[in-house]
Coordinates of C-alpha atoms in Angstrom, one line a residue:
M266 CA 26.8 143.0 45.4
K267 CA 26.3 142.2 49.1
R268 CA 28.8 139.3 49.6
D269 CA 32.6 139.4 49.3
R270 CA 34.0 138.5 45.9
Q271 CA 35.9 135.3 47.0
G272 CA 32.7 134.0 48.6
Q273 CA 30.8 134.8 45.3
L274 CA 33.4 133.1 43.4
I275 CA 33.5 129.7 45.4
D276 CA 29.7 129.5 45.1
Y277 CA 29.9 130.1 41.5
I278 CA 32.4 127.2 41.0
T279 CA 30.8 125.0 43.6
S280 CA 27.4 125.5 41.8
V281 CA 28.8 124.3 38.5
I282 CA 30.3 121.3 40.0
K283 CA 27.3 120.4 42.0
S284 CA 25.0 120.6 38.7
N285 CA 26.7 117.7 37.3
P286 CA 29.6 116.2 39.2
L287 CA 29.9 113.0 37.1
K288 CA 30.4 114.9 33.9
V289 CA 32.9 117.4 35.7
L290 CA 34.7 114.4 37.0
L291 CA 34.8 112.9 33.4
S292 CA 36.1 116.0 32.0
V293 CA 39.1 116.2 34.7
S294 CA 39.6 112.6 34.0
C295 CA 40.0 113.3 30.2
T296 CA 42.3 116.2 31.2
L297 CA 44.4 113.9 33.3
L298 CA 44.6 111.4 30.4
A299 CA 45.6 114.4 28.0
G300 CA 48.2 115.4 30.2
L301 CA 49.6 111.9 30.7
S302 CA 49.7 111.6 26.8
T303 CA 51.4 115.1 26.5
G304 CA 53.9 113.9 29.1
G305 CA 54.4 110.8 27.0
S306 CA 55.0 112.6 24.0
L307 CA 57.5 114.8 25.8
F308 CA 59.3 111.5 27.0
M309 CA 59.6 110.2 23.4
L310 CA 61.6 113.3 22.5
L311 CA 64.5 111.8 24.5
P312 CA 65.2 108.9 22.5
L313 CA 64.8 110.9 19.4
L314 CA 67.4 113.3 20.7
E315 CA 69.7 110.4 21.6
L316 CA 69.3 109.0 17.9
A317 CA 69.9 112.4 16.6
G318 CA 73.6 112.2 18.0
I319 CA 73.6 113.9 21.6
P320 CA 76.9 113.5 22.9
Q321 CA 77.1 110.6 25.4
N322 CA 78.8 112.9 28.2
Q323 CA 75.8 115.5 27.7
A324 CA 73.3 112.5 28.0
N325 CA 74.8 111.0 31.1
Q326 CA 74.6 114.5 32.8
S327 CA 71.0 114.9 32.0
R328 CA 68.3 114.0 34.7
A329 CA 65.8 113.4 31.7
F330 CA 68.0 110.8 30.1
E331 CA 68.7 109.1 33.2
L332 CA 64.7 108.6 33.7
A333 CA 64.5 107.6 30.1
N334 CA 67.1 105.0 30.2
S335 CA 65.7 103.6 33.7
V336 CA 62.1 103.2 32.2
S337 CA 63.7 101.7 29.1
Q338 CA 65.6 99.1 31.2
S339 CA 62.6 98.1 33.4
L340 CA 60.5 97.5 30.4
G341 CA 63.3 95.5 28.4
F342 CA 62.8 97.5 25.4
S343 CA 65.1 99.8 23.3
F344 CA 63.7 102.5 21.3
T345 CA 64.6 102.8 17.6
L346 CA 63.8 105.8 15.3
Y347 CA 60.6 104.2 13.9
T348 CA 59.2 102.8 17.2
S349 CA 59.8 106.1 18.9
L350 CA 57.9 107.9 16.0
A351 CA 55.2 105.4 16.0
V352 CA 54.7 105.7 19.8
Y353 CA 54.8 109.4 19.3
I354 CA 52.0 109.4 16.8
C355 CA 49.9 107.2 18.7
L356 CA 50.1 109.3 21.6
A357 CA 49.2 112.4 19.5
V358 CA 46.1 110.5 18.1
F359 CA 45.1 109.4 21.6
Q360 CA 45.4 113.1 22.9
A361 CA 43.4 114.4 20.0
M362 CA 40.5 111.8 20.8
V363 CA 40.4 112.6 24.4
G364 CA 40.3 116.3 23.6
Y365 CA 37.3 115.5 21.4
V366 CA 35.7 113.6 24.2
R367 CA 36.3 116.3 26.6
S368 CA 35.0 119.1 24.3
I369 CA 31.6 117.1 24.2
I370 CA 31.5 116.6 28.0
D371 CA 32.5 120.3 28.6
T372 CA 29.6 121.5 26.4
Q373 CA 27.2 119.0 28.1
I374 CA 28.2 120.6 31.5
V375 CA 27.5 124.1 30.3
Q376 CA 24.2 123.1 28.7
T377 CA 23.0 121.1 31.9
Y378 CA 24.0 124.1 34.2
K379 CA 22.0 126.6 32.2
Q380 CA 18.9 124.4 32.0
W381 CA 19.1 123.7 35.7
L382 CA 19.6 127.3 36.8
R383 CA 17.0 128.5 34.5
N384 CA 14.5 126.0 35.5
E385 CA 15.2 126.6 39.3
L386 CA 14.6 130.3 38.9
F387 CA 11.6 130.0 36.6
S388 CA 10.0 127.4 39.0
A389 CA 10.7 129.7 42.0
I390 CA 9.0 132.6 40.3
M391 CA 6.1 130.5 39.4
H392 CA 5.4 129.5 43.0
A393 CA 6.4 132.8 44.6
E394 CA 3.7 134.9 46.3
W395 CA 1.8 137.5 44.2
G396 CA 2.3 140.3 46.6
F397 CA 6.3 139.8 46.2
I398 CA 6.1 139.4 42.4
K399 CA 4.0 142.4 41.7
G400 CA 6.6 144.5 43.5
K401 CA 9.5 143.4 41.1
K402 CA 10.2 145.0 37.7
N403 CA 9.3 142.6 34.8
T404 CA 12.5 143.8 33.2
H405 CA 14.4 142.6 36.2
L406 CA 12.9 139.2 36.0
F407 CA 13.4 138.9 32.3
N408 CA 16.9 140.0 32.2
N409 CA 18.0 137.4 35.0
L410 CA 15.9 134.5 33.5
I411 CA 16.9 135.0 30.0
G412 CA 19.8 137.3 29.4
E413 CA 22.1 136.8 32.4
I414 CA 21.8 133.0 32.7
S415 CA 23.0 133.1 28.9
N416 CA 26.2 135.0 29.8
I417 CA 26.7 132.8 32.8
G418 CA 26.7 130.0 30.5
Y419 CA 29.5 131.2 28.3
A420 CA 31.5 131.6 31.5
I421 CA 30.9 128.0 32.6
T422 CA 33.5 127.0 29.8
A423 CA 36.2 129.2 31.5
I424 CA 35.4 127.2 34.8
V425 CA 35.6 123.9 33.1
T426 CA 38.6 125.0 31.0
S427 CA 40.4 126.3 34.0
F428 CA 40.2 122.8 35.9
S429 CA 41.8 121.2 32.7
T430 CA 44.4 123.9 32.3
L431 CA 45.3 123.9 35.9
I432 CA 46.0 120.2 36.0
L433 CA 48.1 120.5 32.8
F434 CA 49.9 123.6 34.4
F435 CA 51.0 121.8 37.5
G436 CA 52.0 118.7 35.7
Y437 CA 54.3 120.8 33.5
L438 CA 55.4 122.5 36.6
S439 CA 56.4 119.3 38.4
A440 CA 58.2 118.2 35.3
S441 CA 60.2 121.3 35.3
F442 CA 60.9 121.1 39.1
Y443 CA 62.1 117.3 38.4
L444 CA 64.6 118.6 35.7
S445 CA 65.8 121.5 37.7
F446 CA 64.5 122.7 41.0
G447 CA 66.6 125.9 41.3
M448 CA 65.9 127.1 37.7
T449 CA 62.0 126.4 38.2
L450 CA 62.2 128.2 41.4
I451 CA 63.8 131.4 39.9
A452 CA 61.2 131.2 37.1
S453 CA 58.5 131.1 39.5
L454 CA 59.6 134.0 41.7
C455 CA 59.6 135.9 38.3
F456 CA 56.1 135.6 38.0
L457 CA 55.3 137.1 41.4
P458 CA 55.4 140.9 40.2
L459 CA 53.2 140.0 37.3
L460 CA 50.6 138.6 39.8
L461 CA 50.7 141.7 41.8
V462 CA 50.1 144.0 38.9
Q463 CA 47.1 141.6 37.7
R464 CA 45.1 142.5 40.7
H465 CA 44.6 145.9 39.2
F466 CA 43.1 144.5 35.9
N467 CA 41.1 141.9 37.8
N468 CA 39.3 144.6 39.8
K469 CA 38.7 146.4 36.5
A470 CA 37.3 143.3 34.9
Y471 CA 34.8 142.8 37.9
K472 CA 33.7 146.4 38.0
T473 CA 33.1 146.6 34.2
G474 CA 30.8 143.4 34.8
E475 CA 28.8 145.1 37.4
I476 CA 28.1 147.8 35.0
M477 CA 27.3 145.7 32.2
Y478 CA 24.8 143.8 34.5
W479 CA 22.7 146.7 34.9
R480 CA 23.2 148.1 31.6
H481 CA 21.6 144.8 30.1
E482 CA 18.7 145.3 32.3
S483 CA 18.3 148.9 31.1
L484 CA 18.4 147.6 27.5
F485 CA 15.7 144.8 28.2
G486 CA 13.5 147.5 29.9
T487 CA 13.8 149.9 27.1
V488 CA 12.6 147.1 24.4
L489 CA 9.8 145.8 26.7
D490 CA 8.5 149.2 27.3
F491 CA 8.3 149.9 23.7
I492 CA 6.7 146.7 22.9
N493 CA 4.1 147.2 25.6
S494 CA 3.2 150.6 24.6
F495 CA 3.8 150.0 20.8
K496 CA 0.3 151.1 19.7
L497 CA 0.4 154.2 22.0
A498 CA 4.1 155.3 21.0
K499 CA 3.0 154.9 17.3
S500 CA -0.2 156.9 17.8
H501 CA 1.8 159.9 19.4
S502 CA 4.9 159.5 16.9
F503 CA 7.2 158.7 19.8
Q504 CA 9.1 156.1 18.1
H505 CA 12.2 158.5 18.1
R506 CA 12.2 158.6 21.9
Y507 CA 12.6 154.9 22.4
L508 CA 15.2 154.7 19.6
S509 CA 17.2 157.6 21.0
A510 CA 17.1 155.7 24.4
F511 CA 18.0 152.2 22.7
K512 CA 21.0 153.8 20.7
Q513 CA 22.1 155.5 23.8
I514 CA 22.3 152.2 26.0
T515 CA 23.7 150.1 23.2
A516 CA 26.3 152.8 22.6
Q517 CA 27.2 152.6 26.4
T518 CA 27.1 148.9 26.3
V519 CA 29.6 148.9 23.3
Q520 CA 31.9 151.1 25.5
D521 CA 31.6 148.7 28.4
E522 CA 32.6 145.7 26.3
R523 CA 35.4 147.6 24.8
A524 CA 36.6 148.6 28.3
Y525 CA 36.7 144.8 29.2
A526 CA 38.3 143.9 25.9
Q527 CA 41.0 146.7 26.5
T528 CA 41.6 145.1 30.0
T529 CA 42.1 141.5 28.8
A530 CA 44.3 142.7 25.8
M531 CA 46.5 144.7 28.3
T532 CA 46.7 141.7 30.5
D533 CA 47.8 139.5 27.6
A534 CA 50.3 142.2 26.5
L535 CA 51.8 142.4 30.0
Y536 CA 52.2 138.8 30.2
Q537 CA 53.7 138.5 26.8
I538 CA 56.4 141.1 27.7
G539 CA 56.9 139.8 31.3
T540 CA 57.4 136.3 30.3
T541 CA 59.9 137.3 27.5
L542 CA 61.9 139.1 30.2
M543 CA 61.5 136.1 32.5
I544 CA 62.7 133.5 30.0
C545 CA 66.0 135.9 29.4
V546 CA 66.6 136.1 33.0
V547 CA 66.0 132.4 33.4
L548 CA 68.3 131.4 30.5
V549 CA 71.0 133.6 31.9
C550 CA 70.8 132.1 35.3
A551 CA 70.7 128.4 33.6
I552 CA 73.8 129.0 31.6
L553 CA 75.9 131.2 33.8
L554 CA 74.9 130.2 37.5
I555 CA 73.3 126.7 37.5
S556 CA 75.1 125.2 34.5
I557 CA 72.1 123.1 33.7
P558 CA 72.9 120.2 31.1
P559 CA 71.9 121.3 27.6
V560 CA 69.5 118.5 27.2
D561 CA 67.6 119.4 30.2
L562 CA 67.6 123.1 29.3
L563 CA 66.2 122.2 26.0
L564 CA 63.3 120.2 27.6
M565 CA 62.8 122.9 29.9
T566 CA 62.4 125.4 27.2
Y567 CA 59.8 123.0 25.5
I568 CA 58.0 122.8 28.7
A569 CA 58.1 126.6 29.2
A570 CA 56.8 126.9 25.7
R571 CA 53.6 124.9 27.0
L572 CA 53.6 126.4 30.6
I573 CA 53.2 130.0 29.7
P574 CA 50.4 129.9 27.5
N575 CA 48.6 127.6 30.1
F576 CA 49.2 130.2 32.7
S577 CA 47.9 132.9 30.5
S578 CA 44.9 131.1 29.9
I579 CA 44.3 130.6 33.5
V580 CA 44.6 134.2 34.1
R581 CA 42.3 135.1 31.2
N582 CA 39.6 132.7 32.4
Y583 CA 39.9 134.1 35.8
Q584 CA 39.1 137.5 34.5
Y585 CA 36.2 136.4 32.6
L586 CA 34.9 134.8 35.7
L587 CA 35.1 137.9 37.5
N588 CA 33.5 139.9 34.7
T589 CA 30.4 137.4 34.7
L590 CA 30.4 137.3 38.6
P591 CA 28.1 140.3 39.0
A592 CA 25.6 138.4 36.4
Y593 CA 25.9 135.2 38.6
E594 CA 25.5 137.0 41.9
G595 CA 22.6 139.0 40.4
V596 CA 20.7 135.8 39.2
M597 CA 21.3 134.0 42.6
T598 CA 20.2 137.0 44.7
L599 CA 17.1 137.1 42.7
L600 CA 16.6 133.3 43.2
R601 CA 17.3 133.5 47.2
E602 CA 14.8 136.2 47.4
V603 CA 12.1 134.5 45.4
Q604 CA 12.7 131.1 47.5
K605 CA 12.0 133.2 50.4
H606 CA 8.7 134.2 49.3
Q607 CA 7.3 130.8 48.1
E608 CA 3.7 129.9 48.6
I609 CA 3.4 126.8 51.0
N610 CA 1.1 124.4 49.9
T611 CA 2.6 121.2 51.2
H612 CA 1.2 119.5 54.3
K613 CA -2.0 121.7 54.1
Q614 CA -5.6 120.4 54.0
P615 CA -6.7 119.4 50.6
L616 CA -9.8 120.7 49.3
T617 CA -11.8 117.7 48.0
N618 CA -15.5 117.5 47.5
V619 CA -16.1 120.6 49.3
P620 CA -19.6 121.4 49.7
L621 CA -18.9 125.2 49.6
Q622 CA -21.6 126.4 51.9
A623 CA -20.1 129.6 53.2
I624 CA -17.4 132.2 52.6
R625 CA -16.4 134.6 55.2
F626 CA -14.2 137.4 55.9
E627 CA -13.8 137.8 59.7
N628 CA -12.1 140.9 61.3
V629 CA -9.8 141.0 58.3
G630 CA -7.1 143.5 58.4
F631 CA -4.8 144.2 55.6
Y632 CA -2.3 147.1 54.6
Y633 CA 0.5 147.5 52.0
E634 CA 1.9 150.2 54.4
P635 CA 1.5 149.9 57.9
D636 CA 0.2 153.4 58.4
K637 CA -2.3 153.1 55.6
P638 CA -4.6 150.3 56.2
I639 CA -6.9 149.2 53.2
F640 CA -9.1 147.0 55.5
E641 CA -9.4 147.2 59.2
H642 CA -11.7 144.9 61.2
F643 CA -13.5 143.9 58.0
T644 CA -16.2 141.3 58.3
C645 CA -18.5 140.2 55.4
E646 CA -20.2 137.0 53.9
I647 CA -20.2 136.0 50.4
L648 CA -23.2 134.5 49.4
I649 CA -23.2 130.9 47.8
N650 CA -24.6 130.6 44.2
K651 CA -25.6 134.3 44.4
T652 CA -24.2 137.3 42.6
T653 CA -22.5 139.8 44.6
S654 CA -21.4 143.3 43.3
I655 CA -18.5 145.0 44.9
I656 CA -18.9 148.8 44.9
G657 CA -16.5 151.6 45.9
V658 CA -14.3 154.5 44.7
S659 CA -11.0 154.0 43.2
G660 CA -8.5 152.9 46.0
R661 CA -11.0 151.3 48.6
G662 CA -9.5 147.9 48.0
K663 CA -12.0 146.3 45.6
T664 CA -9.2 144.3 43.8
T665 CA -7.3 143.8 46.8
L666 CA -10.5 142.1 48.3
L667 CA -10.5 139.7 45.5
E668 CA -6.7 139.0 45.7
L669 CA -7.3 138.2 49.4
L670 CA -10.0 135.8 48.3
L671 CA -7.9 134.1 45.7
G672 CA -5.2 133.7 48.4
L673 CA -2.8 135.9 46.2
L674 CA -2.4 138.1 49.4
K675 CA -2.6 137.2 53.0
P676 CA -4.3 139.2 55.6
Q677 CA -2.1 140.6 58.3
V678 CA -5.2 140.3 60.7
G679 CA -8.1 138.0 61.0
Q680 CA -9.0 135.2 58.6
I681 CA -10.9 134.2 55.4
C682 CA -13.0 131.1 56.1
I683 CA -14.1 128.5 53.7
D684 CA -16.8 126.4 55.2
N685 CA -15.4 127.4 58.7
V686 CA -11.7 126.4 57.6
D687 CA -9.1 129.2 57.5
L688 CA -8.0 129.8 54.0
A689 CA -4.4 129.8 55.3
Q690 CA -4.7 126.3 56.2
L691 CA -6.1 125.0 52.7
N692 CA -3.9 123.9 49.8
L693 CA -4.3 127.2 47.6
D694 CA -3.9 125.1 44.4
D695 CA -7.1 123.2 45.3
W696 CA -9.1 126.2 46.3
R697 CA -8.1 128.1 43.0
S698 CA -9.1 125.2 40.9
L699 CA -12.7 126.2 42.0
I700 CA -12.2 129.7 40.7
A701 CA -12.4 131.4 37.4
Y702 CA -10.9 134.9 37.2
I703 CA -11.3 137.6 34.5
P704 CA -9.3 140.7 34.8
Q705 CA -10.0 144.0 32.8
E706 CA -7.1 143.1 30.6
C707 CA -7.6 139.6 29.5
F708 CA -4.8 137.7 28.4
L709 CA -4.9 135.8 24.9
F710 CA -2.1 133.7 23.3
N711 CA -1.0 134.6 19.9
A712 CA -2.6 131.3 18.8
T713 CA -5.9 129.8 17.5
I714 CA -9.2 130.5 19.3
R715 CA -9.3 126.6 19.9
Q716 CA -5.8 126.8 21.5
N717 CA -6.9 129.8 23.8
L718 CA -9.8 128.0 25.0
L719 CA -8.1 124.7 25.7
W720 CA -5.6 126.6 27.9
A721 CA -8.3 126.3 30.7
K722 CA -9.1 122.6 29.9
P723 CA -6.7 120.8 27.7
N724 CA -9.0 117.8 27.1
A725 CA -12.2 119.6 26.3
T726 CA -14.2 118.3 23.3
D727 CA -15.5 120.4 20.4
N728 CA -18.9 120.1 22.1
E729 CA -17.8 121.5 25.4
L730 CA -16.0 124.4 23.5
K731 CA -19.3 125.2 21.6
V732 CA -21.4 125.2 24.9
A733 CA -18.8 127.4 26.6
L734 CA -18.9 129.9 23.7
C735 CA -22.6 129.9 23.5
S736 CA -22.9 130.6 27.3
A737 CA -20.5 133.4 27.0
A738 CA -22.3 135.2 24.0
G739 CA -19.4 134.0 21.8
E740 CA -21.2 132.6 18.9
F741 CA -19.6 135.4 16.6
V742 CA -16.7 132.6 16.4
F743 CA -18.8 130.3 14.5
D744 CA -19.2 133.2 11.7
L745 CA -15.4 133.6 11.4
P746 CA -13.9 132.2 8.0
D747 CA -11.6 129.9 10.0
S748 CA -14.1 129.4 13.2
L749 CA -12.0 128.0 16.1
E750 CA -8.9 127.8 14.0
T751 CA -8.9 131.6 13.8
V752 CA -5.5 133.2 14.9
V753 CA -6.3 135.8 17.4
G754 CA -2.9 137.5 17.3
D755 CA -0.6 138.8 20.1
Q756 CA -2.8 139.7 23.1
G757 CA -5.9 138.8 20.8
I758 CA -5.1 142.1 18.7
R759 CA -7.2 140.7 15.8
L760 CA -10.4 140.7 17.8
S761 CA -12.3 143.5 19.2
G762 CA -12.5 144.4 23.0
G763 CA -15.8 142.8 23.4
E764 CA -15.0 139.7 21.3
R765 CA -11.9 139.4 23.7
Q766 CA -13.8 139.4 26.8
R767 CA -16.4 137.2 25.6
L768 CA -13.7 134.9 24.6
A769 CA -12.1 135.2 28.1
L770 CA -15.5 134.5 29.5
A771 CA -15.9 131.4 27.6
R772 CA -12.6 130.1 28.7
A773 CA -13.3 130.8 32.2
L774 CA -16.6 128.9 32.1
L775 CA -15.0 126.0 30.3
R776 CA -12.9 125.6 33.5
G777 CA -16.2 124.5 35.1
P778 CA -15.8 127.0 38.1
R779 CA -17.7 127.2 41.5
I780 CA -16.9 130.7 41.8
L781 CA -16.7 133.4 39.0
I782 CA -14.7 136.7 39.5
L783 CA -15.2 139.6 37.1
D784 CA -12.7 142.2 38.1
E785 CA -13.7 145.3 36.2
A786 CA -13.9 142.9 33.1
T787 CA -16.4 145.1 31.2
N788 CA -15.2 148.5 32.0
A789 CA -13.7 149.0 28.7
L790 CA -16.6 147.7 26.5
D791 CA -19.3 149.4 24.7
T792 CA -22.7 149.2 25.9
Y793 CA -23.6 146.5 23.3
N794 CA -20.8 144.2 24.4
E795 CA -21.5 145.1 28.1
R796 CA -25.1 144.1 27.6
L797 CA -24.1 140.7 25.9
I798 CA -21.7 139.9 28.8
K799 CA -24.4 140.9 31.4
I800 CA -27.1 138.7 29.7
A801 CA -24.6 135.6 29.8
I802 CA -23.7 136.3 33.3
D803 CA -27.5 136.5 34.2
K804 CA -27.9 133.1 32.9
L805 CA -25.7 131.6 35.2
K806 CA -27.3 133.2 38.3
G807 CA -28.1 130.5 40.9
T808 CA -25.7 127.9 39.5
I809 CA -22.5 129.4 40.7
T810 CA -21.1 132.1 42.9
I811 CA -20.6 135.3 41.0
L812 CA -18.5 138.4 42.2
I813 CA -18.4 141.6 40.0
I814 CA -16.4 144.5 40.1
A815 CA -18.0 147.2 37.7
H816 CA -18.2 151.0 37.4
N817 CA -21.4 150.7 35.6
S818 CA -24.4 150.7 37.8
Y819 CA -26.3 148.8 35.1
F820 CA -24.2 145.8 36.2
H821 CA -25.3 146.0 39.8
E822 CA -29.1 146.3 39.4
S823 CA -29.8 142.6 39.3
T824 CA -27.3 141.3 41.7
D825 CA -28.4 139.6 45.0
K826 CA -26.1 141.5 47.2
K827 CA -24.2 144.8 47.2
L828 CA -20.9 145.0 49.0
V829 CA -20.1 148.7 49.4
L830 CA -16.4 149.4 50.4

């Protein structure tokens, strides 16, 4: 990853707090209340010990009893066995209820953060420049948007829990320092060697997280590649290739997860052994060197029993954060990249009531690579309400020309003028609302024909749907058993290629476009379906501006203009 680990970790924690500061504050407040109730429960042990028969001389030596007697006298209240137990039970119930509320709040923090991050990334991808997005792998986008954000969500629980545990930890530590500064200092110094050894395991947790991040992306890629090529893979009996690759990646993923599990298990074992030795050293020092009163020693042992698991929990959560840190940084790196390549539509000239009298490419220069220009000093005019066919061998920039017209790509030199206004100065959403674009591989949802058509115009009436279908030679729909309610399957697999394209044309016309673009939309069709679509397009001549890319010369015969690249 590009940034240092500490910077990543601070950003990670800060972003969680900023996503829902009020809920984080409530969670911390609940933790403080729980800590106070725990302290109260510990405080109530003192009168119980006194009632149990602690010798008076030992009680007088204890700083804890000194504090308890001071509080009791200031309240003007003496504790009996029953009142002490009653208060102890009330505090325990209060602590449980606070824990319940905090658990709900923590869940809300996690869900809110995941929702915010996923919405932020998805929105940025949606508004990104096409030239940037098409240079990214789909698997990289999917893995970060779906898989890694979920993994990050699990780690947010560790962040929130760490806040709470740290508060309790320092509360217990303060109580321990109050009872015996020297003994607590010795115990704290005993932890230093454990912290030094811990750095090695922290590095392992982070490196394992980096490996797992890229492994997840490989897993996504294998699955998506197979689904996208399912028919081809089945036709060639290549399923075993994908299955072998899938099994290999899942096996490697299991090994990575085991490596992380071994790291955390080793850390737990190390702390269990280390704290046991530490307690032994501290007890020896307390009894032989410091001569701490028995009551305070008993209370400090109780505190240690709470303190050590809290410290182990903090260490475990820190390791988990380090393990998921590469996922967080991967998502945030993608988010920053996408945000740098946003289409800027604000403060641009709106496109309302446009007469649309002229479309001109003026001295346009465009290249994907500086030494390989697609267009140089390119100038042409698109005839309004006429049909223009774009002709050229593969690689000459036919589709690139259409992407420039759509505003998906920007010319490095020159300008594209719409009624003498540079397209770069216009609101692209307004401009694209005038255009209907049909690619060679039309996209259909796994839904009904009606739902696929309504995607272009959600409020369209049945009569409008019928007119659009008839204008696109789509009358076959009304011969289907379920008519408009026919489910077309994923990518329209239940329809023939010609039927899919006619349905795509109907959807485009339902949009009521001023400009219709067919980007090799008929190249994969048989002669019959190609002729049907041509007849439908010929009927539109003179009413809208039509741009056609087609390899079949049959389509170019009746066009008003031929643009040869």
